[in-house]
CSV table of C-alpha atoms in Angstrom, one decimal:
chain,number,residue,atom,x,y,z
Q,1,MET,CA,-74.5,-14.9,161.7
Q,2,LYS,CA,-75.0,-16.6,165.0
Q,3,ILE,CA,-75.5,-20.4,164.8
Q,4,LEU,CA,-76.6,-22.9,167.5
Q,5,ILE,CA,-75.8,-26.6,166.9
Q,6,ILE,CA,-77.6,-29.2,168.9
Q,7,GLY,CA,-74.8,-31.8,168.9
Q,8,PRO,CA,-74.8,-35.6,169.1
Q,9,SER,CA,-74.3,-37.6,172.3
Q,10,TRP,CA,-71.8,-40.2,171.2
Q,11,VAL,CA,-68.0,-39.5,171.1
Q,12,GLY,CA,-67.5,-40.7,167.6
Q,13,ASP,CA,-70.5,-38.7,166.2
Q,14,MET,CA,-69.3,-35.6,168.0
Q,15,VAL,CA,-65.9,-35.9,166.4
Q,16,MET,CA,-67.4,-36.4,163.0
Q,17,SER,CA,-69.8,-33.4,163.5
Q,18,GLN,CA,-66.7,-31.1,163.2
Q,19,CYS,CA,-67.1,-31.6,159.4
Q,20,LEU,CA,-70.3,-29.6,159.6
Q,21,TYR,CA,-68.7,-26.8,161.6
Q,22,THR,CA,-65.8,-26.6,159.2
Q,23,GLU,CA,-68.1,-26.4,156.2
Q,24,LEU,CA,-70.2,-23.7,157.9
Q,25,LYS,CA,-67.1,-21.6,158.5
Q,26,LYS,CA,-66.0,-22.1,154.9
Q,27,LEU,CA,-69.4,-20.8,153.7
Q,28,HIS,CA,-69.8,-18.1,156.4
Q,29,PRO,CA,-66.3,-17.1,157.7
Q,30,GLU,CA,-67.7,-14.6,160.2
Q,31,ALA,CA,-70.2,-17.0,161.7
Q,32,ILE,CA,-70.2,-17.6,165.4
Q,33,ILE,CA,-70.9,-21.2,166.2
Q,34,ASP,CA,-72.0,-22.5,169.6
Q,35,VAL,CA,-72.7,-26.2,170.3
Q,36,MET,CA,-75.1,-27.5,172.9
Q,37,ALA,CA,-74.1,-31.0,173.9
Q,38,PRO,CA,-73.7,-33.2,177.0
Q,39,GLY,CA,-71.1,-32.0,179.5
Q,40,TRP,CA,-68.6,-34.8,178.7
Q,41,CYS,CA,-68.4,-33.4,175.1
Q,42,LYS,CA,-66.9,-30.1,176.2
Q,43,PRO,CA,-63.2,-31.3,176.1
Q,44,VAL,CA,-63.7,-32.5,172.5
Q,45,LEU,CA,-65.4,-29.2,171.4
Q,46,GLU,CA,-62.7,-27.2,173.0
Q,47,ARG,CA,-60.2,-28.8,170.6
Q,48,MET,CA,-62.3,-27.7,167.6
Q,49,PRO,CA,-61.2,-24.2,166.5
Q,50,GLU,CA,-64.4,-23.5,164.7
Q,51,ILE,CA,-66.4,-23.5,167.9
Q,52,ASN,CA,-67.0,-20.3,169.9
Q,53,GLN,CA,-68.4,-22.0,173.0
Q,54,ALA,CA,-69.8,-25.3,174.2
Q,55,ILE,CA,-73.1,-25.0,176.0
Q,56,GLU,CA,-73.9,-27.9,178.4
Q,57,MET,CA,-77.1,-29.7,177.9
Q,58,PRO,CA,-78.2,-30.4,181.5
Q,59,LEU,CA,-80.7,-33.1,180.7
Q,60,GLY,CA,-79.7,-36.7,180.3
Q,61,HIS,CA,-80.3,-38.9,177.4
Q,62,GLY,CA,-84.0,-39.9,177.2
Q,63,ASP,CA,-85.1,-37.1,179.6
Q,64,LEU,CA,-87.9,-35.2,177.9
Q,65,ASN,CA,-88.6,-32.6,180.7
Q,66,LEU,CA,-90.5,-30.1,178.6
Q,67,PHE,CA,-90.4,-27.4,181.3
Q,68,ALA,CA,-86.6,-27.6,181.6
Q,69,ARG,CA,-86.2,-27.5,177.8
Q,70,TYR,CA,-88.6,-24.5,177.6
Q,71,GLN,CA,-86.6,-22.6,180.3
Q,72,LEU,CA,-83.4,-23.4,178.5
Q,73,GLY,CA,-84.7,-22.2,175.2
Q,74,LYS,CA,-86.1,-19.0,176.9
Q,75,ILE,CA,-82.6,-18.2,178.3
Q,76,LEU,CA,-81.1,-18.7,174.8
Q,77,ARG,CA,-83.4,-16.1,173.3
Q,78,ASP,CA,-81.1,-13.4,174.5
Q,79,ASP,CA,-78.3,-14.8,172.3
Q,80,ASN,CA,-80.3,-13.9,169.2
Q,81,TYR,CA,-79.3,-16.9,167.1
Q,82,ASP,CA,-80.0,-16.7,163.4
Q,83,HIS,CA,-79.9,-20.4,162.6
Q,84,ALA,CA,-80.0,-23.7,164.4
Q,85,TYR,CA,-78.9,-27.1,163.2
Q,86,VAL,CA,-80.2,-30.2,165.0
Q,87,LEU,CA,-78.0,-33.2,164.5
Q,88,PRO,CA,-79.8,-35.9,166.6
Q,89,ASN,CA,-82.9,-37.4,165.1
Q,90,SER,CA,-85.2,-37.2,168.1
Q,91,ALA,CA,-88.1,-34.8,168.4
Q,92,LYS,CA,-87.0,-33.6,171.9
Q,93,SER,CA,-83.6,-32.5,170.5
Q,94,ALA,CA,-85.5,-30.0,168.3
Q,95,LEU,CA,-87.4,-28.4,171.2
Q,96,VAL,CA,-84.8,-26.0,172.6
Q,97,PRO,CA,-84.2,-24.2,169.3
Q,98,LEU,CA,-88.0,-23.9,168.9
Q,99,PHE,CA,-88.4,-22.5,172.4
Q,100,ALA,CA,-85.4,-20.2,171.8
Q,101,LYS,CA,-87.4,-18.7,168.8
Q,102,ILE,CA,-84.5,-19.3,166.4
Q,103,PRO,CA,-85.9,-18.3,163.0
Q,104,VAL,CA,-84.3,-21.1,160.9
Q,105,ARG,CA,-84.1,-24.6,162.3
Q,106,THR,CA,-82.5,-27.2,160.0
Q,107,GLY,CA,-82.3,-30.9,160.4
Q,108,TRP,CA,-83.1,-34.3,158.9
Q,109,LYS,CA,-86.6,-35.7,159.0
Q,110,GLY,CA,-87.1,-38.0,162.0
Q,111,GLU,CA,-89.5,-38.7,164.9
Q,112,MET,CA,-92.3,-36.4,163.9
Q,113,ARG,CA,-90.4,-33.2,163.8
Q,114,TYR,CA,-92.8,-31.4,161.5
Q,115,GLY,CA,-93.2,-27.8,162.8
Q,116,LEU,CA,-90.3,-28.2,165.2
Q,117,LEU,CA,-87.9,-27.8,162.3
Q,118,ASN,CA,-88.8,-25.4,159.5
Q,119,ASP,CA,-86.0,-26.4,157.2
Q,120,LEU,CA,-86.7,-30.2,157.2
Q,121,ARG,CA,-84.5,-32.4,155.0
Q,122,ASN,CA,-86.0,-35.5,153.6
Q,123,ASN,CA,-83.4,-37.4,151.6
Q,124,LYS,CA,-81.0,-38.5,154.3
Q,125,LYS,CA,-80.7,-42.0,152.9
Q,126,ALA,CA,-79.3,-40.6,149.7
Q,127,PHE,CA,-76.1,-39.9,151.6
Q,128,ASN,CA,-73.9,-42.9,152.4
Q,129,LEU,CA,-71.6,-41.4,155.0
Q,130,MET,CA,-72.5,-39.7,158.2
Q,131,ILE,CA,-70.2,-36.8,157.5
Q,132,GLU,CA,-72.0,-36.3,154.1
Q,133,ARG,CA,-75.3,-36.0,156.0
Q,134,TYR,CA,-73.7,-33.5,158.4
Q,135,ILE,CA,-72.1,-31.4,155.7
Q,136,ALA,CA,-75.2,-31.4,153.5
Q,137,LEU,CA,-77.1,-29.5,156.2
Q,138,ALA,CA,-74.8,-26.5,155.6
Q,139,HIS,CA,-76.1,-26.1,152.1
Q,140,PRO,CA,-79.5,-25.4,150.6
Q,141,ALA,CA,-81.6,-28.5,150.3
Q,142,ASN,CA,-82.0,-28.2,146.5
Q,143,GLU,CA,-78.2,-28.3,146.1
Q,144,MET,CA,-77.7,-31.6,148.0
Q,145,THR,CA,-79.0,-34.5,146.0
Q,146,GLY,CA,-77.0,-37.3,147.5
Q,147,SER,CA,-73.6,-39.0,147.8
Q,148,GLY,CA,-71.2,-37.6,145.2
Q,149,CYS,CA,-72.4,-34.1,145.2
Q,150,LEU,CA,-69.9,-33.2,147.9
Q,151,THR,CA,-66.5,-33.5,146.3
Q,152,ASP,CA,-64.3,-31.8,148.8
Q,153,MET,CA,-65.3,-32.9,152.3
Q,154,PRO,CA,-63.3,-31.7,155.3
Q,155,TYR,CA,-62.1,-34.4,157.8
Q,156,PRO,CA,-62.2,-33.9,161.6
Q,157,LYS,CA,-59.0,-32.4,162.9
Q,158,LEU,CA,-58.7,-31.9,166.7
Q,159,THR,CA,-56.0,-29.5,167.9
Q,160,ILE,CA,-53.4,-30.7,170.4
Q,161,ASP,CA,-52.2,-28.7,173.3
Q,162,ALA,CA,-48.4,-29.4,173.6
Q,163,THR,CA,-48.3,-28.2,177.2
Q,164,ALA,CA,-51.3,-30.3,178.2
Q,165,GLN,CA,-49.8,-33.3,176.4
Q,166,ASN,CA,-46.5,-33.0,178.2
Q,167,ASP,CA,-48.4,-32.6,181.5
Q,168,ALA,CA,-50.3,-35.9,180.8
Q,169,LEU,CA,-47.1,-37.7,179.9
Q,170,THR,CA,-45.6,-36.6,183.2
Q,171,LYS,CA,-48.7,-37.4,185.2
Q,172,PHE,CA,-48.8,-41.0,184.0
Q,173,GLY,CA,-45.1,-41.5,183.9
Q,174,LEU,CA,-44.9,-42.0,180.2
Q,175,ASN,CA,-42.1,-41.5,177.7
Q,176,ARG,CA,-41.7,-41.8,173.9
Q,177,GLU,CA,-38.3,-43.6,173.9
Q,178,ARG,CA,-39.9,-46.5,172.2
Q,179,THR,CA,-42.5,-46.0,169.3
Q,180,VAL,CA,-45.9,-45.9,170.9
Q,181,ILE,CA,-48.7,-48.1,169.6
Q,182,GLY,CA,-52.2,-47.4,171.0
Q,183,LEU,CA,-54.6,-50.3,171.5
Q,184,CYS,CA,-58.3,-49.5,172.1
Q,185,PRO,CA,-60.1,-52.8,173.0
Q,186,GLY,CA,-63.4,-51.3,174.1
Q,187,ALA,CA,-66.6,-50.4,172.3
Q,188,GLU,CA,-69.6,-48.9,174.1
Q,189,PHE,CA,-72.1,-50.3,171.5
Q,190,GLY,CA,-71.6,-53.9,172.7
Q,191,PRO,CA,-69.6,-57.1,172.5
Q,192,ALA,CA,-70.3,-57.7,168.8
Q,193,LYS,CA,-67.9,-54.8,168.1
Q,194,ARG,CA,-65.1,-55.9,170.4
Q,195,TRP,CA,-62.1,-57.9,169.0
Q,196,PRO,CA,-61.3,-60.6,171.5
Q,197,GLU,CA,-59.0,-59.7,174.4
Q,198,GLN,CA,-56.7,-62.6,173.7
Q,199,HIS,CA,-56.2,-61.3,170.1
Q,200,PHE,CA,-55.3,-57.9,171.5
Q,201,ALA,CA,-52.9,-59.6,174.0
Q,202,LYS,CA,-51.1,-61.5,171.2
Q,203,ALA,CA,-50.8,-58.3,169.2
Q,204,ALA,CA,-49.5,-56.4,172.2
Q,205,ALA,CA,-46.8,-59.1,172.9
Q,206,THR,CA,-45.6,-59.1,169.3
Q,207,LEU,CA,-45.5,-55.3,169.0
Q,208,ILE,CA,-43.4,-55.1,172.2
Q,209,GLU,CA,-41.2,-57.9,171.1
Q,210,GLN,CA,-40.4,-55.8,168.0
Q,211,GLY,CA,-39.2,-52.9,170.1
Q,212,ASN,CA,-42.4,-50.8,170.5
Q,213,GLN,CA,-44.3,-49.9,173.6
Q,214,VAL,CA,-48.1,-50.3,173.9
Q,215,TRP,CA,-50.6,-48.0,175.6
Q,216,LEU,CA,-54.0,-49.4,176.4
Q,217,PHE,CA,-56.9,-46.8,176.2
Q,218,GLY,CA,-60.5,-47.0,177.3
Q,219,SER,CA,-63.0,-46.0,179.9
Q,220,ALA,CA,-63.5,-47.4,183.4
Q,221,LYS,CA,-65.8,-50.0,181.8
Q,222,ASP,CA,-62.9,-51.3,179.8
Q,223,ARG,CA,-60.5,-51.7,182.7
Q,224,GLU,CA,-61.3,-55.3,183.3
Q,225,VAL,CA,-60.3,-56.2,179.8
Q,226,THR,CA,-57.2,-54.0,179.7
Q,227,ASP,CA,-56.1,-55.5,183.0
Q,228,LYS,CA,-56.4,-59.0,181.5
Q,229,ILE,CA,-54.5,-57.9,178.4
Q,230,LYS,CA,-51.6,-56.6,180.4
Q,231,ALA,CA,-51.6,-59.5,182.9
Q,232,SER,CA,-51.3,-62.0,180.0
Q,233,LEU,CA,-47.9,-60.5,179.0
Q,234,PRO,CA,-44.7,-61.9,180.3
Q,235,GLN,CA,-43.4,-60.0,183.3
Q,236,GLU,CA,-40.5,-58.5,181.3
Q,237,MET,CA,-42.9,-57.1,178.7
Q,238,GLN,CA,-45.3,-55.5,181.1
Q,239,VAL,CA,-42.9,-52.6,181.7
Q,240,HIS,CA,-43.5,-51.6,178.1
Q,241,CYS,CA,-47.3,-51.8,178.4
Q,242,GLN,CA,-49.1,-48.9,180.0
Q,243,ASN,CA,-52.7,-49.5,181.1
Q,244,LEU,CA,-54.4,-46.1,180.9
Q,245,ALA,CA,-58.1,-47.3,180.7
Q,246,GLY,CA,-60.3,-45.6,183.2
Q,247,ASN,CA,-57.4,-43.4,184.5
Q,248,THR,CA,-57.4,-40.6,181.9
Q,249,SER,CA,-59.9,-37.8,181.4
Q,250,LEU,CA,-61.2,-37.5,177.8
Q,251,ILE,CA,-58.9,-34.5,177.2
Q,252,GLU,CA,-55.9,-36.4,178.4
Q,253,ALA,CA,-56.9,-39.4,176.2
Q,254,ILE,CA,-57.0,-37.0,173.2
Q,255,ASP,CA,-53.5,-35.7,173.9
Q,256,LEU,CA,-52.0,-39.1,174.6
Q,257,LEU,CA,-53.6,-40.7,171.6
Q,258,ALA,CA,-51.9,-37.9,169.6
Q,259,ALA,CA,-48.5,-39.2,170.9
Q,260,CYS,CA,-49.2,-42.6,169.3
Q,261,LYS,CA,-47.8,-43.5,165.9
Q,262,THR,CA,-50.4,-46.1,165.1
Q,263,VAL,CA,-53.6,-47.0,166.9
Q,264,VAL,CA,-55.4,-50.4,166.6
Q,265,SER,CA,-59.0,-50.0,167.6
Q,266,ASN,CA,-62.4,-51.4,167.5
Q,267,ASP,CA,-65.1,-49.3,165.8
Q,268,SER,CA,-65.5,-46.9,168.7
Q,269,GLY,CA,-65.3,-43.2,169.7
Q,270,LEU,CA,-61.6,-43.5,170.4
Q,271,MET,CA,-61.0,-44.8,166.9
Q,272,HIS,CA,-62.5,-41.5,165.6
Q,273,ILE,CA,-60.5,-39.4,168.0
Q,274,SER,CA,-57.3,-41.2,167.0
Q,275,ALA,CA,-58.0,-40.5,163.3
Q,276,ALA,CA,-58.8,-36.8,164.1
Q,277,VAL,CA,-55.4,-36.3,165.9
Q,278,GLY,CA,-53.4,-37.7,162.9
Q,279,CYS,CA,-52.6,-41.3,163.9
Q,280,ASN,CA,-52.2,-44.2,161.5
Q,281,ILE,CA,-55.3,-46.2,162.0
Q,282,VAL,CA,-55.9,-50.0,161.9
Q,283,ALA,CA,-59.7,-50.2,162.4
Q,284,LEU,CA,-61.3,-53.5,163.3
Q,285,TYR,CA,-64.9,-54.2,162.4
Q,286,GLY,CA,-67.2,-56.9,163.6
Q,287,SER,CA,-71.0,-56.6,163.4
Q,288,THR,CA,-70.8,-53.1,162.0
Q,289,SER,CA,-69.7,-51.7,158.7
Q,290,PRO,CA,-67.2,-49.0,157.7
Q,291,GLY,CA,-69.6,-47.9,154.9
Q,292,TYR,CA,-71.3,-45.3,157.1
Q,293,THR,CA,-68.8,-44.1,159.8
Q,294,PRO,CA,-65.3,-45.1,158.6
Q,295,PRO,CA,-62.2,-43.6,160.4
Q,296,LEU,CA,-61.3,-40.4,158.6
Q,297,ALA,CA,-57.5,-40.1,158.4
Q,298,GLU,CA,-54.8,-40.1,155.8
Q,299,HIS,CA,-53.4,-43.5,156.7
Q,300,VAL,CA,-56.2,-46.0,157.4
Q,301,GLU,CA,-56.5,-49.8,157.1
Q,302,VAL,CA,-60.0,-51.2,157.7
Q,303,LEU,CA,-60.0,-54.9,158.6
Q,304,HIS,CA,-63.0,-57.3,158.8
Q,305,THR,CA,-63.9,-60.8,157.9
Q,306,ASP,CA,-66.1,-61.6,155.0
Q,307,ILE,CA,-68.4,-64.2,156.6
Q,308,SER,CA,-71.9,-64.2,155.2
Q,309,CYS,CA,-73.7,-63.0,158.4
Q,310,ARG,CA,-71.8,-59.7,158.7
Q,311,PRO,CA,-72.6,-56.9,159.0
Q,312,CYS,CA,-75.6,-57.6,161.2
Q,313,PHE,CA,-75.4,-54.4,163.2
Q,314,LYS,CA,-76.3,-56.2,166.4
Q,315,ARG,CA,-74.9,-55.4,169.9
Q,316,GLU,CA,-74.5,-59.2,170.6
Q,317,CYS,CA,-73.9,-62.0,168.1
Q,318,PRO,CA,-77.4,-63.4,167.3
Q,319,LEU,CA,-75.7,-66.7,166.3
Q,320,GLY,CA,-73.6,-66.9,169.5
Q,321,HIS,CA,-70.2,-67.5,167.7
Q,322,LEU,CA,-68.7,-64.0,167.1
Q,323,LYS,CA,-66.8,-65.4,164.1
Q,324,CYS,CA,-66.8,-62.0,162.5
Q,325,LEU,CA,-64.3,-61.1,165.3
Q,326,THR,CA,-62.6,-64.3,166.3
Q,327,GLU,CA,-61.7,-65.2,162.8
Q,328,LEU,CA,-60.1,-61.8,162.3
Q,329,THR,CA,-56.6,-63.1,163.2
Q,330,PRO,CA,-53.9,-61.3,165.1
Q,331,ASP,CA,-51.4,-62.1,162.4
Q,332,LEU,CA,-53.4,-60.2,159.8
Q,333,VAL,CA,-53.9,-57.2,162.2
Q,334,LEU,CA,-50.2,-57.3,163.1
Q,335,MET,CA,-49.2,-57.3,159.5
Q,336,ARG,CA,-51.2,-54.1,158.8
Q,337,SER,CA,-50.1,-52.5,162.1
Q,338,ILE,CA,-46.4,-53.1,161.4
Q,339,SER,CA,-46.8,-51.9,157.8
Q,340,TYR,CA,-48.2,-48.6,158.9
Q,341,ASN,CA,-45.6,-48.2,161.6
Q,342,LYS,CA,-42.9,-48.2,158.9
Q,343,ARG,CA,-44.7,-45.6,156.7
Q,344,LYS,CA,-44.8,-42.6,159.1
């Protein structure tokens, strides 16, 4: 069986989609699984042993371009795929498998996809977790009634290349003489998911004071925040704080996160990567909820306040106070972080 997956576009969703690939390989051990996704996803997919190849989607998010999608589908006809799984909810994401004339096209109901998908699933809301929704697609629709019917769900598990990891350590002048704590202060979704930088700074100072070292992770967009976090530390502590945000490639970030013992992170793609490489996770939630996309790891501590207005799922605080984050104190986060450091 040859399978084409139209993959998601967000880092965290791509990591969690591995659960589907693992389930498909369990059900069909000889299956060949290819994933079409944005080019930035390729490093993540290369660390998933279930994947045969990653096919780059040349069109950007929101770009319909029917002709280009038709041409892409036409090229893929030569691969003779037996089955396609479309993970995004948009109609345009289902066009390439249709144009590729893949006989079975599976996905959840969404955005007028009647006819584009011929194995259309209707009961998505019966599944509480995103990974349940992914894994359910691997099974016949009549077997999957909702949360609870999947009793043995695989978690994402990205492989680590030891040589590449050592190269990254050397490239950035890093060592593991002190226990490494990763801090991920960014969140692409918006400020209502970001724990305050001053809270991260206090946590970093305390962790270093206790004999650890801190590595700051994030994209180039997070560099301003990570610069402030490091600059707030006393000069003698800054030598034990490495600011990697915006400097690493995604594959380097994966390998370096795997060198961390514990990662303290906002609800973000890096949180899901950290979980998938085996770190202890302290996950901080503001406007969102862990009920749908929790970090999937053996040792996880999910922290949030219980104020009445959360979770609101807004990018920015509609009330202007961000109490769901500001009132999540550094002392509480530190207590959980230090506890996990001692366990593993």
